[in-house]
């Protein structure tokens, strides 16, 4: 297959991914406040590209359809998981990036980092802040607000030479030696030798590693979420999981997932055997994973109850945050 044929096949394959598969993606609630911006153009290394889809502005920041821009960069792989509402990109440097709808934590080569704002889905497309898109695709970007033009410059790997070592490279590209080592999966400066190729765009997310969680926490949180809301929608399951995580952070409750679930009488299944027999379904597992990765649809709520079953002055005195399905969420 010649180069032209390869490019044609690549374009067709990417169009199928971003155009057909994503068409079934629902609209994210987070997109409601995002203003549609028409007429945005893209330039990569001086070459104009057709965006063909609107950008969106939210809280003064420009969000672009990440799959469409990734396609322009001719990434190695691009896919959409409808069940999990996740985009996976393998960029030209071989990094694997996983982005979730409304989830501030991004997986970068299986490491978890927290973005300063979450991606969202609107019009069947996932939107990510312009600067984050550039960094994840190993490029820099300049936003020309007057011309509505995003100007990307792809940064090729830099080769270490005599007199142009790790320290000099880090100074030239505005990072530290430690950051460059981390970006390239290296442990010590001694691993950097003449001829070594270094990736020099260090994503800003690298400064914000996500708070870790254990498999035991995930499994226990999934079990109790299944018992309490397995019959509810994904949104209801996400809300229940977040109530428990909010309690972990709240001064009036225990500070571990296990202790929150087993203390007091809020969760009877933890004491009557139902929790032990619980088998979380796929929707619950997704909701719990998303909650642990920072997606929260009930703010600081630390209680939930079914108002048709649970009544009394205590419950009526709480401030309702949301009502989802059969449950009311409050603080």
PDB file of C-alpha atoms in Angstrom:
ATOM      1  CA  UNK A   1       0.000   0.000   0.000  1.00  0.00           C
ATOM      2  CA  UNK A   2       1.516   3.366  -1.033  1.00  0.00           C
ATOM      3  CA  UNK A   3       1.615   6.467   1.212  1.00  0.00           C
ATOM      4  CA  UNK A   4      -1.439   8.068  -0.404  1.00  0.00           C
ATOM      5  CA  UNK A   5      -3.486   4.926   0.061  1.00  0.00           C
ATOM      6  CA  UNK A   6      -2.397   4.680   3.667  1.00  0.00           C
ATOM      7  CA  UNK A   7      -3.492   8.251   4.338  1.00  0.00           C
ATOM      8  CA  UNK A   8      -6.843   7.692   2.679  1.00  0.00           C
ATOM      9  CA  UNK A   9      -7.424   4.535   4.719  1.00  0.00           C
ATOM     10  CA  UNK A  10      -6.374   6.334   7.928  1.00  0.00           C
ATOM     11  CA  UNK A  11      -8.770   9.212   7.235  1.00  0.00           C
ATOM     12  CA  UNK A  12     -11.659   6.850   6.542  1.00  0.00           C
ATOM     13  CA  UNK A  13     -10.974   4.797   9.687  1.00  0.00           C
ATOM     14  CA  UNK A  14     -10.735   7.867  11.921  1.00  0.00           C
ATOM     15  CA  UNK A  15     -13.888   9.327  10.421  1.00  0.00           C
ATOM     16  CA  UNK A  16     -15.754   6.166  11.290  1.00  0.00           C
ATOM     17  CA  UNK A  17     -14.496   6.349  14.875  1.00  0.00           C
ATOM     18  CA  UNK A  18     -15.306   9.997  15.522  1.00  0.00           C
ATOM     19  CA  UNK A  19     -18.348  10.262  13.301  1.00  0.00           C
ATOM     20  CA  UNK A  20     -20.312   7.039  13.658  1.00  0.00           C
ATOM     21  CA  UNK A  21     -19.346   5.439  16.949  1.00  0.00           C
ATOM     22  CA  UNK A  22     -19.637   8.660  18.934  1.00  0.00           C
ATOM     23  CA  UNK A  23     -22.975   9.626  17.488  1.00  0.00           C
ATOM     24  CA  UNK A  24     -24.714   7.636  20.232  1.00  0.00           C
ATOM     25  CA  UNK A  25     -22.927   9.465  23.071  1.00  0.00           C
ATOM     26  CA  UNK A  26     -25.348  11.255  25.417  1.00  0.00           C
ATOM     27  CA  UNK A  27     -25.047  14.903  26.350  1.00  0.00           C
ATOM     28  CA  UNK A  28     -23.119  15.526  29.562  1.00  0.00           C
ATOM     29  CA  UNK A  29     -24.779  17.792  32.163  1.00  0.00           C
ATOM     30  CA  UNK A  30     -21.453  19.647  32.384  1.00  0.00           C
ATOM     31  CA  UNK A  31     -21.876  20.783  28.786  1.00  0.00           C
ATOM     32  CA  UNK A  32     -25.023  22.777  29.570  1.00  0.00           C
ATOM     33  CA  UNK A  33     -23.024  25.863  30.591  1.00  0.00           C
ATOM     34  CA  UNK A  34     -20.637  25.630  27.629  1.00  0.00           C
ATOM     35  CA  UNK A  35     -21.178  28.263  24.938  1.00  0.00           C
ATOM     36  CA  UNK A  36     -20.890  27.059  21.335  1.00  0.00           C
ATOM     37  CA  UNK A  37     -18.122  28.826  19.386  1.00  0.00           C
ATOM     38  CA  UNK A  38     -18.383  28.574  15.610  1.00  0.00           C
ATOM     39  CA  UNK A  39     -15.643  29.444  13.144  1.00  0.00           C
ATOM     40  CA  UNK A  40     -12.639  28.181  15.097  1.00  0.00           C
ATOM     41  CA  UNK A  41      -9.798  27.129  12.810  1.00  0.00           C
ATOM     42  CA  UNK A  42      -6.836  24.862  13.500  1.00  0.00           C
ATOM     43  CA  UNK A  43      -3.283  25.180  12.232  1.00  0.00           C
ATOM     44  CA  UNK A  44      -0.666  22.469  12.802  1.00  0.00           C
ATOM     45  CA  UNK A  45       2.939  23.300  11.932  1.00  0.00           C
ATOM     46  CA  UNK A  46       1.712  25.993   9.548  1.00  0.00           C
ATOM     47  CA  UNK A  47      -0.812  23.770   7.786  1.00  0.00           C
ATOM     48  CA  UNK A  48      -4.487  24.810   8.061  1.00  0.00           C
ATOM     49  CA  UNK A  49      -6.889  22.062   9.117  1.00  0.00           C
ATOM     50  CA  UNK A  50     -10.671  21.973   8.939  1.00  0.00           C
ATOM     51  CA  UNK A  51     -12.230  21.521  12.378  1.00  0.00           C
ATOM     52  CA  UNK A  52     -15.732  20.995  10.927  1.00  0.00           C
ATOM     53  CA  UNK A  53     -17.193  20.972  14.445  1.00  0.00           C
ATOM     54  CA  UNK A  54     -17.837  23.819  16.878  1.00  0.00           C
ATOM     55  CA  UNK A  55     -15.535  24.536  19.770  1.00  0.00           C
ATOM     56  CA  UNK A  56     -17.067  25.440  23.132  1.00  0.00           C
ATOM     57  CA  UNK A  57     -16.282  28.084  25.709  1.00  0.00           C
ATOM     58  CA  UNK A  58     -16.810  27.490  29.409  1.00  0.00           C
ATOM     59  CA  UNK A  59     -15.693  29.742  32.252  1.00  0.00           C
ATOM     60  CA  UNK A  60     -13.440  31.657  29.887  1.00  0.00           C
ATOM     61  CA  UNK A  61     -11.650  28.569  28.560  1.00  0.00           C
ATOM     62  CA  UNK A  62     -11.784  27.127  25.075  1.00  0.00           C
ATOM     63  CA  UNK A  63     -12.666  23.440  24.784  1.00  0.00           C
ATOM     64  CA  UNK A  64     -12.127  21.571  21.517  1.00  0.00           C
ATOM     65  CA  UNK A  65     -13.413  18.182  20.275  1.00  0.00           C
ATOM     66  CA  UNK A  66     -10.473  16.040  21.314  1.00  0.00           C
ATOM     67  CA  UNK A  67     -11.069  13.178  18.875  1.00  0.00           C
ATOM     68  CA  UNK A  68     -11.217  15.505  15.879  1.00  0.00           C
ATOM     69  CA  UNK A  69      -7.971  17.253  16.880  1.00  0.00           C
ATOM     70  CA  UNK A  70      -6.294  13.907  17.628  1.00  0.00           C
ATOM     71  CA  UNK A  71      -7.281  12.767  14.151  1.00  0.00           C
ATOM     72  CA  UNK A  72      -5.529  15.821  12.695  1.00  0.00           C
ATOM     73  CA  UNK A  73      -2.353  14.779  14.517  1.00  0.00           C
ATOM     74  CA  UNK A  74      -2.636  11.302  12.942  1.00  0.00           C
ATOM     75  CA  UNK A  75      -2.383   9.579  16.300  1.00  0.00           C
ATOM     76  CA  UNK A  76      -1.595   5.881  16.413  1.00  0.00           C
ATOM     77  CA  UNK A  77      -4.983   4.859  17.797  1.00  0.00           C
ATOM     78  CA  UNK A  78      -8.274   6.482  18.729  1.00  0.00           C
ATOM     79  CA  UNK A  79     -11.339   4.820  20.224  1.00  0.00           C
ATOM     80  CA  UNK A  80     -14.575   5.554  22.072  1.00  0.00           C
ATOM     81  CA  UNK A  81     -15.997   3.268  24.768  1.00  0.00           C
ATOM     82  CA  UNK A  82     -19.720   4.009  24.842  1.00  0.00           C
ATOM     83  CA  UNK A  83     -20.363   1.839  27.909  1.00  0.00           C
ATOM     84  CA  UNK A  84     -17.804   3.755  29.986  1.00  0.00           C
ATOM     85  CA  UNK A  85     -18.080   7.097  28.168  1.00  0.00           C
ATOM     86  CA  UNK A  86     -14.316   7.154  27.668  1.00  0.00           C
ATOM     87  CA  UNK A  87     -11.996   8.257  24.885  1.00  0.00           C
ATOM     88  CA  UNK A  88      -8.688   6.438  24.502  1.00  0.00           C
ATOM     89  CA  UNK A  89      -5.885   7.975  22.459  1.00  0.00           C
ATOM     90  CA  UNK A  90      -2.474   6.550  21.654  1.00  0.00           C
ATOM     91  CA  UNK A  91      -0.507   9.592  20.526  1.00  0.00           C
ATOM     92  CA  UNK A  92       2.390   9.635  18.059  1.00  0.00           C
ATOM     93  CA  UNK A  93       4.866   9.249  20.928  1.00  0.00           C
ATOM     94  CA  UNK A  94       3.148   6.012  21.995  1.00  0.00           C
ATOM     95  CA  UNK A  95       1.523   7.402  25.150  1.00  0.00           C
ATOM     96  CA  UNK A  96      -1.877   5.930  26.038  1.00  0.00           C
ATOM     97  CA  UNK A  97      -4.345   8.531  27.301  1.00  0.00           C
ATOM     98  CA  UNK A  98      -7.817   7.768  28.705  1.00  0.00           C
ATOM     99  CA  UNK A  99     -10.340  10.575  29.238  1.00  0.00           C
ATOM    100  CA  UNK A 100     -13.774  10.155  30.823  1.00  0.00           C
ATOM    101  CA  UNK A 101     -16.914  12.254  30.512  1.00  0.00           C
ATOM    102  CA  UNK A 102     -17.128  14.525  33.543  1.00  0.00           C
ATOM    103  CA  UNK A 103     -14.115  12.804  35.119  1.00  0.00           C
ATOM    104  CA  UNK A 104     -11.252  15.125  36.124  1.00  0.00           C
ATOM    105  CA  UNK A 105      -8.727  12.293  36.445  1.00  0.00           C
ATOM    106  CA  UNK A 106      -6.939  11.336  33.234  1.00  0.00           C
ATOM    107  CA  UNK A 107      -5.017   8.090  32.807  1.00  0.00           C
ATOM    108  CA  UNK A 108      -1.654   8.707  31.160  1.00  0.00           C
ATOM    109  CA  UNK A 109       0.316   5.501  30.548  1.00  0.00           C
ATOM    110  CA  UNK A 110      -1.661   3.891  33.399  1.00  0.00           C
ATOM    111  CA  UNK A 111      -0.708   6.658  35.842  1.00  0.00           C
ATOM    112  CA  UNK A 112      -3.538   8.800  37.225  1.00  0.00           C
ATOM    113  CA  UNK A 113      -3.360  12.599  37.097  1.00  0.00           C
ATOM    114  CA  UNK A 114      -5.953  15.242  37.920  1.00  0.00           C
ATOM    115  CA  UNK A 115      -6.826  17.940  35.402  1.00  0.00           C
ATOM    116  CA  UNK A 116      -7.969  21.337  36.613  1.00  0.00           C
ATOM    117  CA  UNK A 117     -11.304  20.822  34.849  1.00  0.00           C
ATOM    118  CA  UNK A 118     -13.125  17.763  33.598  1.00  0.00           C
ATOM    119  CA  UNK A 119     -13.813  16.845  29.957  1.00  0.00           C
ATOM    120  CA  UNK A 120     -17.446  16.791  28.922  1.00  0.00           C
ATOM    121  CA  UNK A 121     -19.538  15.332  26.122  1.00  0.00           C
ATOM    122  CA  UNK A 122     -21.777  17.540  23.982  1.00  0.00           C
ATOM    123  CA  UNK A 123     -23.278  16.919  20.574  1.00  0.00           C
ATOM    124  CA  UNK A 124     -21.815  13.422  20.567  1.00  0.00           C
ATOM    125  CA  UNK A 125     -18.249  14.713  20.993  1.00  0.00           C
ATOM    126  CA  UNK A 126     -15.903  14.824  23.974  1.00  0.00           C
ATOM    127  CA  UNK A 127     -14.495  18.271  24.695  1.00  0.00           C
ATOM    128  CA  UNK A 128     -11.174  18.946  26.461  1.00  0.00           C
ATOM    129  CA  UNK A 129      -9.448  22.294  27.192  1.00  0.00           C
ATOM    130  CA  UNK A 130      -7.252  23.418  24.311  1.00  0.00           C
ATOM    131  CA  UNK A 131      -4.032  23.575  26.332  1.00  0.00           C
ATOM    132  CA  UNK A 132      -4.493  20.064  27.728  1.00  0.00           C
ATOM    133  CA  UNK A 133      -5.114  18.691  24.235  1.00  0.00           C
ATOM    134  CA  UNK A 134      -1.866  20.220  22.990  1.00  0.00           C
ATOM    135  CA  UNK A 135       0.194  18.904  25.894  1.00  0.00           C
ATOM    136  CA  UNK A 136      -1.265  15.399  25.661  1.00  0.00           C
ATOM    137  CA  UNK A 137      -0.419  15.312  21.948  1.00  0.00           C
ATOM    138  CA  UNK A 138       3.158  16.571  22.567  1.00  0.00           C
ATOM    139  CA  UNK A 139       2.685  20.014  21.083  1.00  0.00           C
ATOM    140  CA  UNK A 140       2.538  23.648  22.103  1.00  0.00           C
ATOM    141  CA  UNK A 141      -0.399  25.873  21.193  1.00  0.00           C
ATOM    142  CA  UNK A 142      -1.089  29.563  20.746  1.00  0.00           C
ATOM    143  CA  UNK A 143      -4.677  30.811  20.796  1.00  0.00           C
ATOM    144  CA  UNK A 144      -5.359  33.782  18.533  1.00  0.00           C
ATOM    145  CA  UNK A 145      -8.598  35.075  20.049  1.00  0.00           C
ATOM    146  CA  UNK A 146      -9.153  37.716  17.378  1.00  0.00           C
ATOM    147  CA  UNK A 147      -8.886  35.264  14.486  1.00  0.00           C
ATOM    148  CA  UNK A 148     -10.391  32.333  16.437  1.00  0.00           C
ATOM    149  CA  UNK A 149      -7.374  30.282  15.443  1.00  0.00           C
ATOM    150  CA  UNK A 150      -5.563  27.610  17.474  1.00  0.00           C
ATOM    151  CA  UNK A 151      -1.967  27.383  16.259  1.00  0.00           C
ATOM    152  CA  UNK A 152      -0.285  24.107  17.209  1.00  0.00           C
ATOM    153  CA  UNK A 153       3.421  23.416  16.930  1.00  0.00           C
ATOM    154  CA  UNK A 154       4.376  19.751  17.163  1.00  0.00           C
ATOM    155  CA  UNK A 155       7.475  19.241  19.271  1.00  0.00           C
ATOM    156  CA  UNK A 156       9.715  16.503  17.960  1.00  0.00           C
ATOM    157  CA  UNK A 157      11.845  14.523  20.426  1.00  0.00           C
ATOM    158  CA  UNK A 158      15.158  16.181  21.235  1.00  0.00           C
ATOM    159  CA  UNK A 159      18.379  14.176  20.857  1.00  0.00           C
ATOM    160  CA  UNK A 160      20.984  14.421  23.618  1.00  0.00           C
ATOM    161  CA  UNK A 161      24.385  15.509  22.310  1.00  0.00           C
ATOM    162  CA  UNK A 162      27.798  16.304  23.767  1.00  0.00           C
ATOM    163  CA  UNK A 163      27.399  19.633  25.555  1.00  0.00           C
ATOM    164  CA  UNK A 164      23.628  19.478  25.216  1.00  0.00           C
ATOM    165  CA  UNK A 165      22.656  17.183  28.038  1.00  0.00           C
ATOM    166  CA  UNK A 166      19.645  16.757  30.278  1.00  0.00           C
ATOM    167  CA  UNK A 167      20.245  19.970  32.214  1.00  0.00           C
ATOM    168  CA  UNK A 168      20.684  22.141  29.119  1.00  0.00           C
ATOM    169  CA  UNK A 169      17.642  20.599  27.463  1.00  0.00           C
ATOM    170  CA  UNK A 170      15.492  21.155  30.550  1.00  0.00           C
ATOM    171  CA  UNK A 171      16.529  24.827  30.695  1.00  0.00           C
ATOM    172  CA  UNK A 172      15.863  25.386  26.994  1.00  0.00           C
ATOM    173  CA  UNK A 173      12.403  23.848  27.146  1.00  0.00           C
ATOM    174  CA  UNK A 174      11.313  25.403  30.433  1.00  0.00           C
ATOM    175  CA  UNK A 175      11.156  22.339  32.640  1.00  0.00           C
ATOM    176  CA  UNK A 176      13.293  20.678  35.279  1.00  0.00           C
ATOM    177  CA  UNK A 177      15.551  17.663  34.894  1.00  0.00           C
ATOM    178  CA  UNK A 178      13.259  15.735  37.224  1.00  0.00           C
ATOM    179  CA  UNK A 179      10.231  16.550  35.088  1.00  0.00           C
ATOM    180  CA  UNK A 180      11.967  15.420  31.902  1.00  0.00           C
ATOM    181  CA  UNK A 181      13.025  12.175  33.546  1.00  0.00           C
ATOM    182  CA  UNK A 182       9.453  11.509  34.663  1.00  0.00           C
ATOM    183  CA  UNK A 183       8.045  12.431  31.242  1.00  0.00           C
ATOM    184  CA  UNK A 184      10.355   9.906  29.590  1.00  0.00           C
ATOM    185  CA  UNK A 185       9.894   7.136  32.136  1.00  0.00           C
ATOM    186  CA  UNK A 186      13.470   7.378  33.387  1.00  0.00           C
ATOM    187  CA  UNK A 187      14.649   7.078  36.964  1.00  0.00           C
ATOM    188  CA  UNK A 188      18.088   8.743  36.994  1.00  0.00           C
ATOM    189  CA  UNK A 189      20.096  11.208  34.932  1.00  0.00           C
ATOM    190  CA  UNK A 190      22.670   8.475  34.312  1.00  0.00           C
ATOM    191  CA  UNK A 191      20.162   6.816  31.980  1.00  0.00           C
ATOM    192  CA  UNK A 192      20.324   9.836  29.679  1.00  0.00           C
ATOM    193  CA  UNK A 193      23.232   9.313  27.301  1.00  0.00           C
ATOM    194  CA  UNK A 194      24.398  10.854  24.051  1.00  0.00           C
ATOM    195  CA  UNK A 195      21.947   9.791  21.376  1.00  0.00           C
ATOM    196  CA  UNK A 196      18.995   9.457  23.776  1.00  0.00           C
ATOM    197  CA  UNK A 197      15.778  10.945  22.393  1.00  0.00           C
ATOM    198  CA  UNK A 198      13.778  12.919  24.959  1.00  0.00           C
ATOM    199  CA  UNK A 199      10.169  14.029  24.848  1.00  0.00           C
ATOM    200  CA  UNK A 200      10.256  17.605  26.077  1.00  0.00           C
ATOM    201  CA  UNK A 201       6.608  18.652  26.376  1.00  0.00           C
ATOM    202  CA  UNK A 202       5.728  17.922  29.998  1.00  0.00           C
ATOM    203  CA  UNK A 203       1.944  17.975  30.485  1.00  0.00           C
ATOM    204  CA  UNK A 204       0.905  20.275  33.312  1.00  0.00           C
ATOM    205  CA  UNK A 205      -1.139  17.406  34.773  1.00  0.00           C
ATOM    206  CA  UNK A 206       2.160  15.827  35.839  1.00  0.00           C
ATOM    207  CA  UNK A 207       2.208  18.300  38.724  1.00  0.00           C
ATOM    208  CA  UNK A 208      -1.080  16.897  40.015  1.00  0.00           C
ATOM    209  CA  UNK A 209      -1.004  13.181  40.674  1.00  0.00           C
ATOM    210  CA  UNK A 210      -4.432  11.870  41.586  1.00  0.00           C
ATOM    211  CA  UNK A 211      -5.122  10.640  45.092  1.00  0.00           C
ATOM    212  CA  UNK A 212      -4.613   6.872  45.047  1.00  0.00           C
ATOM    213  CA  UNK A 213      -7.169   4.302  46.079  1.00  0.00           C
ATOM    214  CA  UNK A 214      -6.815   0.617  46.832  1.00  0.00           C
ATOM    215  CA  UNK A 215      -8.480  -2.343  45.170  1.00  0.00           C
ATOM    216  CA  UNK A 216     -10.025  -3.155  48.538  1.00  0.00           C
ATOM    217  CA  UNK A 217     -11.633   0.317  48.684  1.00  0.00           C
ATOM    218  CA  UNK A 218     -12.945  -0.063  45.147  1.00  0.00           C
ATOM    219  CA  UNK A 219     -14.436  -3.494  45.823  1.00  0.00           C
ATOM    220  CA  UNK A 220     -16.062  -2.499  49.116  1.00  0.00           C
ATOM    221  CA  UNK A 221     -17.459   0.734  47.702  1.00  0.00           C
ATOM    222  CA  UNK A 222     -18.826  -1.166  44.700  1.00  0.00           C
ATOM    223  CA  UNK A 223     -20.487  -3.765  46.915  1.00  0.00           C
ATOM    224  CA  UNK A 224     -22.296  -1.234  49.101  1.00  0.00           C
ATOM    225  CA  UNK A 225     -23.268   0.856  46.071  1.00  0.00           C
ATOM    226  CA  UNK A 226     -24.760  -2.246  44.464  1.00  0.00           C
ATOM    227  CA  UNK A 227     -26.812  -3.081  47.546  1.00  0.00           C
ATOM    228  CA  UNK A 228     -28.045   0.471  48.045  1.00  0.00           C
ATOM    229  CA  UNK A 229     -28.600   1.498  44.416  1.00  0.00           C
ATOM    230  CA  UNK A 230     -27.978  -1.383  42.036  1.00  0.00           C
ATOM    231  CA  UNK A 231     -31.519  -0.907  40.724  1.00  0.00           C
ATOM    232  CA  UNK A 232     -30.973   2.837  40.165  1.00  0.00           C
ATOM    233  CA  UNK A 233     -29.538   4.619  37.134  1.00  0.00           C
ATOM    234  CA  UNK A 234     -25.821   5.242  36.724  1.00  0.00           C
ATOM    235  CA  UNK A 235     -26.384   8.778  38.042  1.00  0.00           C
ATOM    236  CA  UNK A 236     -28.044   7.411  41.173  1.00  0.00           C
ATOM    237  CA  UNK A 237     -25.216   4.949  41.709  1.00  0.00           C
ATOM    238  CA  UNK A 238     -22.609   7.676  41.223  1.00  0.00           C
ATOM    239  CA  UNK A 239     -24.412   9.787  43.822  1.00  0.00           C
ATOM    240  CA  UNK A 240     -24.447   6.999  46.434  1.00  0.00           C
ATOM    241  CA  UNK A 241     -20.750   6.324  45.937  1.00  0.00           C
ATOM    242  CA  UNK A 242     -20.012  10.029  46.357  1.00  0.00           C
ATOM    243  CA  UNK A 243     -21.939  10.269  49.616  1.00  0.00           C
ATOM    244  CA  UNK A 244     -19.604   7.651  51.082  1.00  0.00           C
ATOM    245  CA  UNK A 245     -16.500   9.381  49.700  1.00  0.00           C
ATOM    246  CA  UNK A 246     -17.759  12.729  51.007  1.00  0.00           C
ATOM    247  CA  UNK A 247     -18.052  11.191  54.456  1.00  0.00           C
ATOM    248  CA  UNK A 248     -14.445  10.006  54.273  1.00  0.00           C
ATOM    249  CA  UNK A 249     -13.409  13.638  53.805  1.00  0.00           C
ATOM    250  CA  UNK A 250     -15.838  15.048  56.399  1.00  0.00           C
ATOM    251  CA  UNK A 251     -14.675  15.707  59.971  1.00  0.00           C
ATOM    252  CA  UNK A 252     -17.852  14.212  61.481  1.00  0.00           C
ATOM    253  CA  UNK A 253     -17.318  10.755  59.951  1.00  0.00           C
ATOM    254  CA  UNK A 254     -14.571   8.113  59.874  1.00  0.00           C
ATOM    255  CA  UNK A 255     -11.753   8.735  57.420  1.00  0.00           C
ATOM    256  CA  UNK A 256     -11.687   5.447  55.503  1.00  0.00           C
ATOM    257  CA  UNK A 257     -14.168   3.834  53.133  1.00  0.00           C
ATOM    258  CA  UNK A 258     -14.344   0.729  55.277  1.00  0.00           C
ATOM    259  CA  UNK A 259     -14.954   2.569  58.526  1.00  0.00           C
ATOM    260  CA  UNK A 260     -17.644   4.786  56.977  1.00  0.00           C
ATOM    261  CA  UNK A 261     -19.522   1.738  55.704  1.00  0.00           C
ATOM    262  CA  UNK A 262     -19.270  -0.333  58.876  1.00  0.00           C
ATOM    263  CA  UNK A 263     -19.765   2.393  61.468  1.00  0.00           C
ATOM    264  CA  UNK A 264     -23.168   3.383  62.805  1.00  0.00           C
ATOM    265  CA  UNK A 265     -26.475   2.259  61.279  1.00  0.00           C
ATOM    266  CA  UNK A 266     -26.597   4.182  58.022  1.00  0.00           C
ATOM    267  CA  UNK A 267     -25.719   1.008  56.092  1.00  0.00           C
ATOM    268  CA  UNK A 268     -27.587  -2.019  57.538  1.00  0.00           C
ATOM    269  CA  UNK A 269     -26.358  -4.307  54.683  1.00  0.00           C
ATOM    270  CA  UNK A 270     -22.885  -4.039  56.182  1.00  0.00           C
ATOM    271  CA  UNK A 271     -24.192  -5.871  59.264  1.00  0.00           C
ATOM    272  CA  UNK A 272     -26.811  -8.289  57.967  1.00  0.00           C
ATOM    273  CA  UNK A 273     -24.764 -10.219  55.401  1.00  0.00           C
ATOM    274  CA  UNK A 274     -26.150  -8.544  52.274  1.00  0.00           C
ATOM    275  CA  UNK A 275     -22.924  -6.646  51.705  1.00  0.00           C
ATOM    276  CA  UNK A 276     -20.863  -9.828  51.692  1.00  0.00           C
ATOM    277  CA  UNK A 277     -23.170 -11.408  49.103  1.00  0.00           C
ATOM    278  CA  UNK A 278     -23.268  -8.337  46.882  1.00  0.00           C
ATOM    279  CA  UNK A 279     -22.080  -8.730  43.270  1.00  0.00           C
ATOM    280  CA  UNK A 280     -21.653  -5.304  41.634  1.00  0.00           C
ATOM    281  CA  UNK A 281     -22.956  -4.924  38.093  1.00  0.00           C
ATOM    282  CA  UNK A 282     -21.120  -3.147  35.261  1.00  0.00           C
ATOM    283  CA  UNK A 283     -22.934   0.152  35.776  1.00  0.00           C
ATOM    284  CA  UNK A 284     -22.060   0.209  39.480  1.00  0.00           C
ATOM    285  CA  UNK A 285     -18.409  -0.547  38.751  1.00  0.00           C
ATOM    286  CA  UNK A 286     -18.270   2.335  36.303  1.00  0.00           C
ATOM    287  CA  UNK A 287     -19.986   4.689  38.758  1.00  0.00           C
ATOM    288  CA  UNK A 288     -17.611   3.756  41.581  1.00  0.00           C
ATOM    289  CA  UNK A 289     -14.536   4.120  39.387  1.00  0.00           C
ATOM    290  CA  UNK A 290     -15.733   7.530  38.212  1.00  0.00           C
ATOM    291  CA  UNK A 291     -16.489   8.638  41.776  1.00  0.00           C
ATOM    292  CA  UNK A 292     -13.028   7.582  42.925  1.00  0.00           C
ATOM    293  CA  UNK A 293     -11.667   9.566  39.978  1.00  0.00           C
ATOM    294  CA  UNK A 294     -13.402  12.726  41.098  1.00  0.00           C
ATOM    295  CA  UNK A 295     -16.729  12.789  39.242  1.00  0.00           C
ATOM    296  CA  UNK A 296     -19.316  14.127  41.678  1.00  0.00           C
ATOM    297  CA  UNK A 297     -22.977  14.870  40.971  1.00  0.00           C
ATOM    298  CA  UNK A 298     -24.129  15.619  44.553  1.00  0.00           C
ATOM    299  CA  UNK A 299     -21.637  18.187  45.791  1.00  0.00           C
ATOM    300  CA  UNK A 300     -20.965  17.804  49.515  1.00  0.00           C
ATOM    301  CA  UNK A 301     -23.954  15.601  50.338  1.00  0.00           C
ATOM    302  CA  UNK A 302     -23.238  13.192  53.199  1.00  0.00           C
ATOM    303  CA  UNK A 303     -26.676  11.591  53.510  1.00  0.00           C
ATOM    304  CA  UNK A 304     -29.079   9.818  51.201  1.00  0.00           C
ATOM    305  CA  UNK A 305     -32.482   8.326  51.945  1.00  0.00           C
ATOM    306  CA  UNK A 306     -35.743   7.295  50.334  1.00  0.00           C
ATOM    307  CA  UNK A 307     -38.282   9.963  51.390  1.00  0.00           C
ATOM    308  CA  UNK A 308     -41.171   7.551  50.888  1.00  0.00           C
ATOM    309  CA  UNK A 309     -39.712   5.227  53.510  1.00  0.00           C
ATOM    310  CA  UNK A 310     -37.557   7.366  55.780  1.00  0.00           C
ATOM    311  CA  UNK A 311     -39.191  10.270  57.617  1.00  0.00           C
ATOM    312  CA  UNK A 312     -38.605  12.326  60.729  1.00  0.00           C
ATOM    313  CA  UNK A 313     -37.378  15.673  61.971  1.00  0.00           C
ATOM    314  CA  UNK A 314     -33.729  14.806  61.409  1.00  0.00           C
ATOM    315  CA  UNK A 315     -34.224  14.043  57.723  1.00  0.00           C
ATOM    316  CA  UNK A 316     -36.604  16.927  57.079  1.00  0.00           C
ATOM    317  CA  UNK A 317     -34.090  19.288  58.665  1.00  0.00           C
ATOM    318  CA  UNK A 318     -31.364  18.444  56.166  1.00  0.00           C
ATOM    319  CA  UNK A 319     -30.565  20.586  53.138  1.00  0.00           C
ATOM    320  CA  UNK A 320     -31.458  18.713  49.965  1.00  0.00           C
ATOM    321  CA  UNK A 321     -28.737  18.762  47.341  1.00  0.00           C
ATOM    322  CA  UNK A 322     -30.381  16.568  44.705  1.00  0.00           C
ATOM    323  CA  UNK A 323     -33.081  13.992  44.149  1.00  0.00           C
ATOM    324  CA  UNK A 324     -32.082  11.169  41.821  1.00  0.00           C
ATOM    325  CA  UNK A 325     -34.369   8.226  41.261  1.00  0.00           C
ATOM    326  CA  UNK A 326     -35.736   6.988  44.579  1.00  0.00           C
ATOM    327  CA  UNK A 327     -33.135   8.729  46.708  1.00  0.00           C
ATOM    328  CA  UNK A 328     -32.802  12.206  48.124  1.00  0.00           C
ATOM    329  CA  UNK A 329     -29.236  13.419  48.723  1.00  0.00           C
ATOM    330  CA  UNK A 330     -28.635  15.936  51.477  1.00  0.00           C
ATOM    331  CA  UNK A 331     -26.195  17.580  53.849  1.00  0.00           C
TER     332      UNK A 331
END
